PDB file of C-alpha atoms in Angstrom:
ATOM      1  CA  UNK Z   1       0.000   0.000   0.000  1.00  0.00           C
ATOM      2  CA  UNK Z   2       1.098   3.568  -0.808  1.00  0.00           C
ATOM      3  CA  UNK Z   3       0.153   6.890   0.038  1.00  0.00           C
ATOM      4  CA  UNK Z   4       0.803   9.539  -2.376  1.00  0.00           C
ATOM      5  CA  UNK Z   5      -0.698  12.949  -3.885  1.00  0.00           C
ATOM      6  CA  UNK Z   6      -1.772  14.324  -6.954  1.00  0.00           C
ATOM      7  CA  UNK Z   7       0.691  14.872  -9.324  1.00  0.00           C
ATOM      8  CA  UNK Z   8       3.257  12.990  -7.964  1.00  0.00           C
ATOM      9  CA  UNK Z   9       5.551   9.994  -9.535  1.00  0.00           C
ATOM     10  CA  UNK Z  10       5.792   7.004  -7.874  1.00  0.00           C
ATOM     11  CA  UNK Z  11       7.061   3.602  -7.728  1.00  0.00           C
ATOM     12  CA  UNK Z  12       5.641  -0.039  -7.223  1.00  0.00           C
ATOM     13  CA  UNK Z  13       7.817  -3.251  -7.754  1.00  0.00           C
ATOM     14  CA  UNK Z  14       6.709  -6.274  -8.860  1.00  0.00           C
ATOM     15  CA  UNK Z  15       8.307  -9.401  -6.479  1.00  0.00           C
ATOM     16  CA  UNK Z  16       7.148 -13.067  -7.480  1.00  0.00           C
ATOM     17  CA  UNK Z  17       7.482 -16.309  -5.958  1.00  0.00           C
ATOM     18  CA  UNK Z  18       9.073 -19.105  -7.868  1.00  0.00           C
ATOM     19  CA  UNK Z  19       9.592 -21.434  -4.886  1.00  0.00           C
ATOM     20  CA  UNK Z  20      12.627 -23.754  -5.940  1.00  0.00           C
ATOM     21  CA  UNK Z  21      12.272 -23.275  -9.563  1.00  0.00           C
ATOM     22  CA  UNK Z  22      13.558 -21.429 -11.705  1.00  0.00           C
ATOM     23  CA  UNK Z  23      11.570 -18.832 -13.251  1.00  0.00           C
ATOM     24  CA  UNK Z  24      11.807 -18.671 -17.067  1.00  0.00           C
ATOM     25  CA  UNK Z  25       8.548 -16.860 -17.926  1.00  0.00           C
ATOM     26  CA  UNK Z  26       5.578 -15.365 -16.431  1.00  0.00           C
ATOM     27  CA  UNK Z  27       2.730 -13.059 -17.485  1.00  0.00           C
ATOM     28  CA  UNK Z  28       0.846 -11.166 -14.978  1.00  0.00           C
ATOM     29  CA  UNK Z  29      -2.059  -8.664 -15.609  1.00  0.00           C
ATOM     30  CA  UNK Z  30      -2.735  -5.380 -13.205  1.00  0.00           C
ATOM     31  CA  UNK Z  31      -5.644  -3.612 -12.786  1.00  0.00           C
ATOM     32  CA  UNK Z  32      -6.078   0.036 -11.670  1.00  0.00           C
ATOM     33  CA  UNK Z  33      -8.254   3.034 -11.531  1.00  0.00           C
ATOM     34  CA  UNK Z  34      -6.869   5.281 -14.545  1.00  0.00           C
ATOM     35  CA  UNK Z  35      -9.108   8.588 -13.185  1.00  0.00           C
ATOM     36  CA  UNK Z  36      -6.899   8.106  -9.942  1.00  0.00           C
ATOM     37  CA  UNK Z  37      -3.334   6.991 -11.366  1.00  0.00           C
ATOM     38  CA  UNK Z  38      -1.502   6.601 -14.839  1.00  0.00           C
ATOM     39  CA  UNK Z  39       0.945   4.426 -15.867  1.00  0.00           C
ATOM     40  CA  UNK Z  40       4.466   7.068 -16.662  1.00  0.00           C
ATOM     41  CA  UNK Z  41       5.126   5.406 -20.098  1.00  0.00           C
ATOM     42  CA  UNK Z  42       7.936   8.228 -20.499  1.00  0.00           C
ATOM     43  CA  UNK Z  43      10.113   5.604 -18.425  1.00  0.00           C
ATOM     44  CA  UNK Z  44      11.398   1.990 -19.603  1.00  0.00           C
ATOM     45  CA  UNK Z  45       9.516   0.344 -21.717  1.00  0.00           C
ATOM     46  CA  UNK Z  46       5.728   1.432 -21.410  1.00  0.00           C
ATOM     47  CA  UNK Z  47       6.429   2.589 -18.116  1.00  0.00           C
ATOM     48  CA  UNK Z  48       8.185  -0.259 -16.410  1.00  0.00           C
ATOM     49  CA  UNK Z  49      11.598  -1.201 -15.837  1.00  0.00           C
ATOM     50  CA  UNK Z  50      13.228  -4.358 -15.142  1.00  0.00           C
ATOM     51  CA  UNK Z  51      13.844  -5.376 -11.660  1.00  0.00           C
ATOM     52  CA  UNK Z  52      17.693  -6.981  -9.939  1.00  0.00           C
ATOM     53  CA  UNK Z  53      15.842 -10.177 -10.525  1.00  0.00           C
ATOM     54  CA  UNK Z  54      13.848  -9.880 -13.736  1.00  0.00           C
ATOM     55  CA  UNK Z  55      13.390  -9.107 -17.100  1.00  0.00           C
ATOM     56  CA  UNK Z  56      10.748  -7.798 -19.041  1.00  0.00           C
ATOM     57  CA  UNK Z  57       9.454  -8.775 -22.720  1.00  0.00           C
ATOM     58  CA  UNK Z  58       6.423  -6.739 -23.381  1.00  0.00           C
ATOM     59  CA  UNK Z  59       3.872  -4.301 -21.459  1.00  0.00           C
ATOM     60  CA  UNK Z  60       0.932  -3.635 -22.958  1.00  0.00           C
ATOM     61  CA  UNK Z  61      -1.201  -0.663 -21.780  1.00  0.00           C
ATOM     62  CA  UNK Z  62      -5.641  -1.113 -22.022  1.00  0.00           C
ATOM     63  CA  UNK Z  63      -7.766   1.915 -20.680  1.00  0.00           C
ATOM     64  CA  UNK Z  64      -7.226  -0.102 -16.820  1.00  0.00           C
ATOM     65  CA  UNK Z  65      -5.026  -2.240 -17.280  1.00  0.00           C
ATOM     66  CA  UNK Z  66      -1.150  -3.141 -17.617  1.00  0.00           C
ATOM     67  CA  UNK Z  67      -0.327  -7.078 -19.013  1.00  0.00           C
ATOM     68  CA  UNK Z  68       3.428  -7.640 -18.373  1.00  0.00           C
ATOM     69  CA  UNK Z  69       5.419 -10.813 -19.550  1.00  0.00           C
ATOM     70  CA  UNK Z  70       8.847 -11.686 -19.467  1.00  0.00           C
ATOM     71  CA  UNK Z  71      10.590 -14.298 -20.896  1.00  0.00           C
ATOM     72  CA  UNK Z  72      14.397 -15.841 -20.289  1.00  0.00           C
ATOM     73  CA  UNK Z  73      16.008 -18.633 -21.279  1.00  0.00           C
ATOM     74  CA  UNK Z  74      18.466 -19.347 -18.574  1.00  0.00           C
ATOM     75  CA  UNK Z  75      15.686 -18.149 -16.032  1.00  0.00           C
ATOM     76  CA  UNK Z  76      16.073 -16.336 -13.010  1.00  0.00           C
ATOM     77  CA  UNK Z  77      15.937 -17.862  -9.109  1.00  0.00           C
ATOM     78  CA  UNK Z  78      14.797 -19.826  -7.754  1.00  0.00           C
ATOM     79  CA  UNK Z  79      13.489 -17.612  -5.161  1.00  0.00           C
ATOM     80  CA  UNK Z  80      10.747 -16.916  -2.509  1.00  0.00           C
ATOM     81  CA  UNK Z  81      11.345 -12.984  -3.221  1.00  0.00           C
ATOM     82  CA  UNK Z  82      12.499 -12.214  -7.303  1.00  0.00           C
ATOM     83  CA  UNK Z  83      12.078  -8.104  -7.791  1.00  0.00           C
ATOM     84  CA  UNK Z  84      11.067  -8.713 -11.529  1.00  0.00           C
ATOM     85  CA  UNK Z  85      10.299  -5.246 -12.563  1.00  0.00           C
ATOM     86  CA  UNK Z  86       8.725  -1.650 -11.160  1.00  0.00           C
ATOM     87  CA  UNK Z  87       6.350   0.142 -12.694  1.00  0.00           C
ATOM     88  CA  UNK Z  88       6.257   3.849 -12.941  1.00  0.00           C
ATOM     89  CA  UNK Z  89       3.025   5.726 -12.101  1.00  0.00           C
ATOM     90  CA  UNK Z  90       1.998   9.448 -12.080  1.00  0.00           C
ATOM     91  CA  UNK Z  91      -1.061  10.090  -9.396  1.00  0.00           C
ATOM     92  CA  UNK Z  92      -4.195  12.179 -10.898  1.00  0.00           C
ATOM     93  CA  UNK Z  93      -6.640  12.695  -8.539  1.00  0.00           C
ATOM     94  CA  UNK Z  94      -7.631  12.218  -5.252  1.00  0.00           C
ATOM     95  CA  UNK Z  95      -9.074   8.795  -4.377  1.00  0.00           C
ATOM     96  CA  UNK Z  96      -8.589   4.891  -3.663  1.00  0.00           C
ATOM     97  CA  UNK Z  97      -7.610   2.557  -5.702  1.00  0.00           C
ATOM     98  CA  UNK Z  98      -6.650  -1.118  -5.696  1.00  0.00           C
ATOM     99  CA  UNK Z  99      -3.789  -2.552  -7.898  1.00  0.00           C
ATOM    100  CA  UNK Z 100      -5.784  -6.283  -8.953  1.00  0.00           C
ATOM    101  CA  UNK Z 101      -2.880  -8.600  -9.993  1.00  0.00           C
ATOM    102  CA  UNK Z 102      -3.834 -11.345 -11.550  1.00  0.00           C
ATOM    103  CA  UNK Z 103      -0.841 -14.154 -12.379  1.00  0.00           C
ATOM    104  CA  UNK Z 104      -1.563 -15.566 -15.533  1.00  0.00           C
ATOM    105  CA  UNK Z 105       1.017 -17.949 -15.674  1.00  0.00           C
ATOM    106  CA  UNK Z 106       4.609 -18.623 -13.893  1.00  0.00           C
ATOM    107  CA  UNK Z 107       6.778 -21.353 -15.826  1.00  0.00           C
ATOM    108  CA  UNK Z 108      10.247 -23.289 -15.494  1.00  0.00           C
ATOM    109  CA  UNK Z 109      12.750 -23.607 -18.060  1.00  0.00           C
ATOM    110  CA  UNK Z 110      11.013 -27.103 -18.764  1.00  0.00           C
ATOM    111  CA  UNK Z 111       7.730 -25.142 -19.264  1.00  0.00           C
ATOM    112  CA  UNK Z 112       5.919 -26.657 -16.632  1.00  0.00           C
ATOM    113  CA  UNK Z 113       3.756 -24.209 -14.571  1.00  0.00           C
ATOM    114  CA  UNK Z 114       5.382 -23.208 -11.167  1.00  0.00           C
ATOM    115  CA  UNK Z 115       2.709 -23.766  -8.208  1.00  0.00           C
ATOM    116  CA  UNK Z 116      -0.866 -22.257  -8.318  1.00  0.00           C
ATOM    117  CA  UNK Z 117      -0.376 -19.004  -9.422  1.00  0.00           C
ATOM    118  CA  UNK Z 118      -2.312 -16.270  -7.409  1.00  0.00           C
ATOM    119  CA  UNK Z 119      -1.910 -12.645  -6.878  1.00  0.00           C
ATOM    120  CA  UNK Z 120      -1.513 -10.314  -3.807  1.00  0.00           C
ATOM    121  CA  UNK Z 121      -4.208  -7.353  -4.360  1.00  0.00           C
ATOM    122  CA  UNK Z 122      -1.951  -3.461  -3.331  1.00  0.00           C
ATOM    123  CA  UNK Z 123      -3.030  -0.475  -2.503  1.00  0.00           C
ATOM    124  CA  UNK Z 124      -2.615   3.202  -3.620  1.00  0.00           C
ATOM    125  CA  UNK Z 125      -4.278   6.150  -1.347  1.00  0.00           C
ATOM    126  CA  UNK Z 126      -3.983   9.633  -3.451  1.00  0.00           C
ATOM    127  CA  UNK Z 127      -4.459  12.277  -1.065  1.00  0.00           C
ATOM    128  CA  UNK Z 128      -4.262  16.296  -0.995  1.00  0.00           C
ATOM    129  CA  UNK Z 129      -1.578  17.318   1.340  1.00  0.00           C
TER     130      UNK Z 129
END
């Protein structure tokens, strides 16, 4: 959860568990509010930037959401904690919204899916000073 006000950049990284597998792809979708906060596509690549422990192959941008995916062939991890990317956001207007993340898939370098793939729901509070 953040707290931030209009107008002002800000920061959320994306950390995924891949247990004790490597982590060779994943796709994950995020869901926000665009009348309360905007993705900063002015920085990396549609707005996000790769993470210590990731990599990024695409971001596509829809009116409320973000759909990341990354792909690597000699994987990252394993790990309980991987920093895969942050996204950059700009705050609009005052409000609440939650950031919906929805794992679409998480795979090993033999393709297999890595555990039951579920998303933690954040948090971002936009608030006049």
């Amino acid at each position: 959860s953040q707290t931030v006000i209009p107008g002002q950049d800000f920061i959320t990284e994306l950390h995924l568990d891949s247990g004790h597998h490597t982590l060779a792809a994943y796709g994950v979708d995020i869901a926000y509010n665009p009348a309360l906060i905007w993705v900063n596509t002015s920085i990396g690549t549609n707005g996000v930037e790769e993470g210590p422990d990731g990599f990024v192959a695409a971001v596509g941008l829809g009116s409320d959401i973000i759909r990341l995916s990354g792909f690597d062939s000699s994987g990252k991890g394993p790990g309980q904690d991987l920093h895969i990317c942050n996204i950059n956001w700009t705050a609009l207007a005052q409000g609440s919204t939650d950031l919906v993340i929805d794992i679409r898939d998480l795979t090993d370098l033999q393709y297999n899916t890595i555990g039951t793939p579920e998303g933690e729901t954040g948090h971002v509070e936009v608030w006049l000073e």
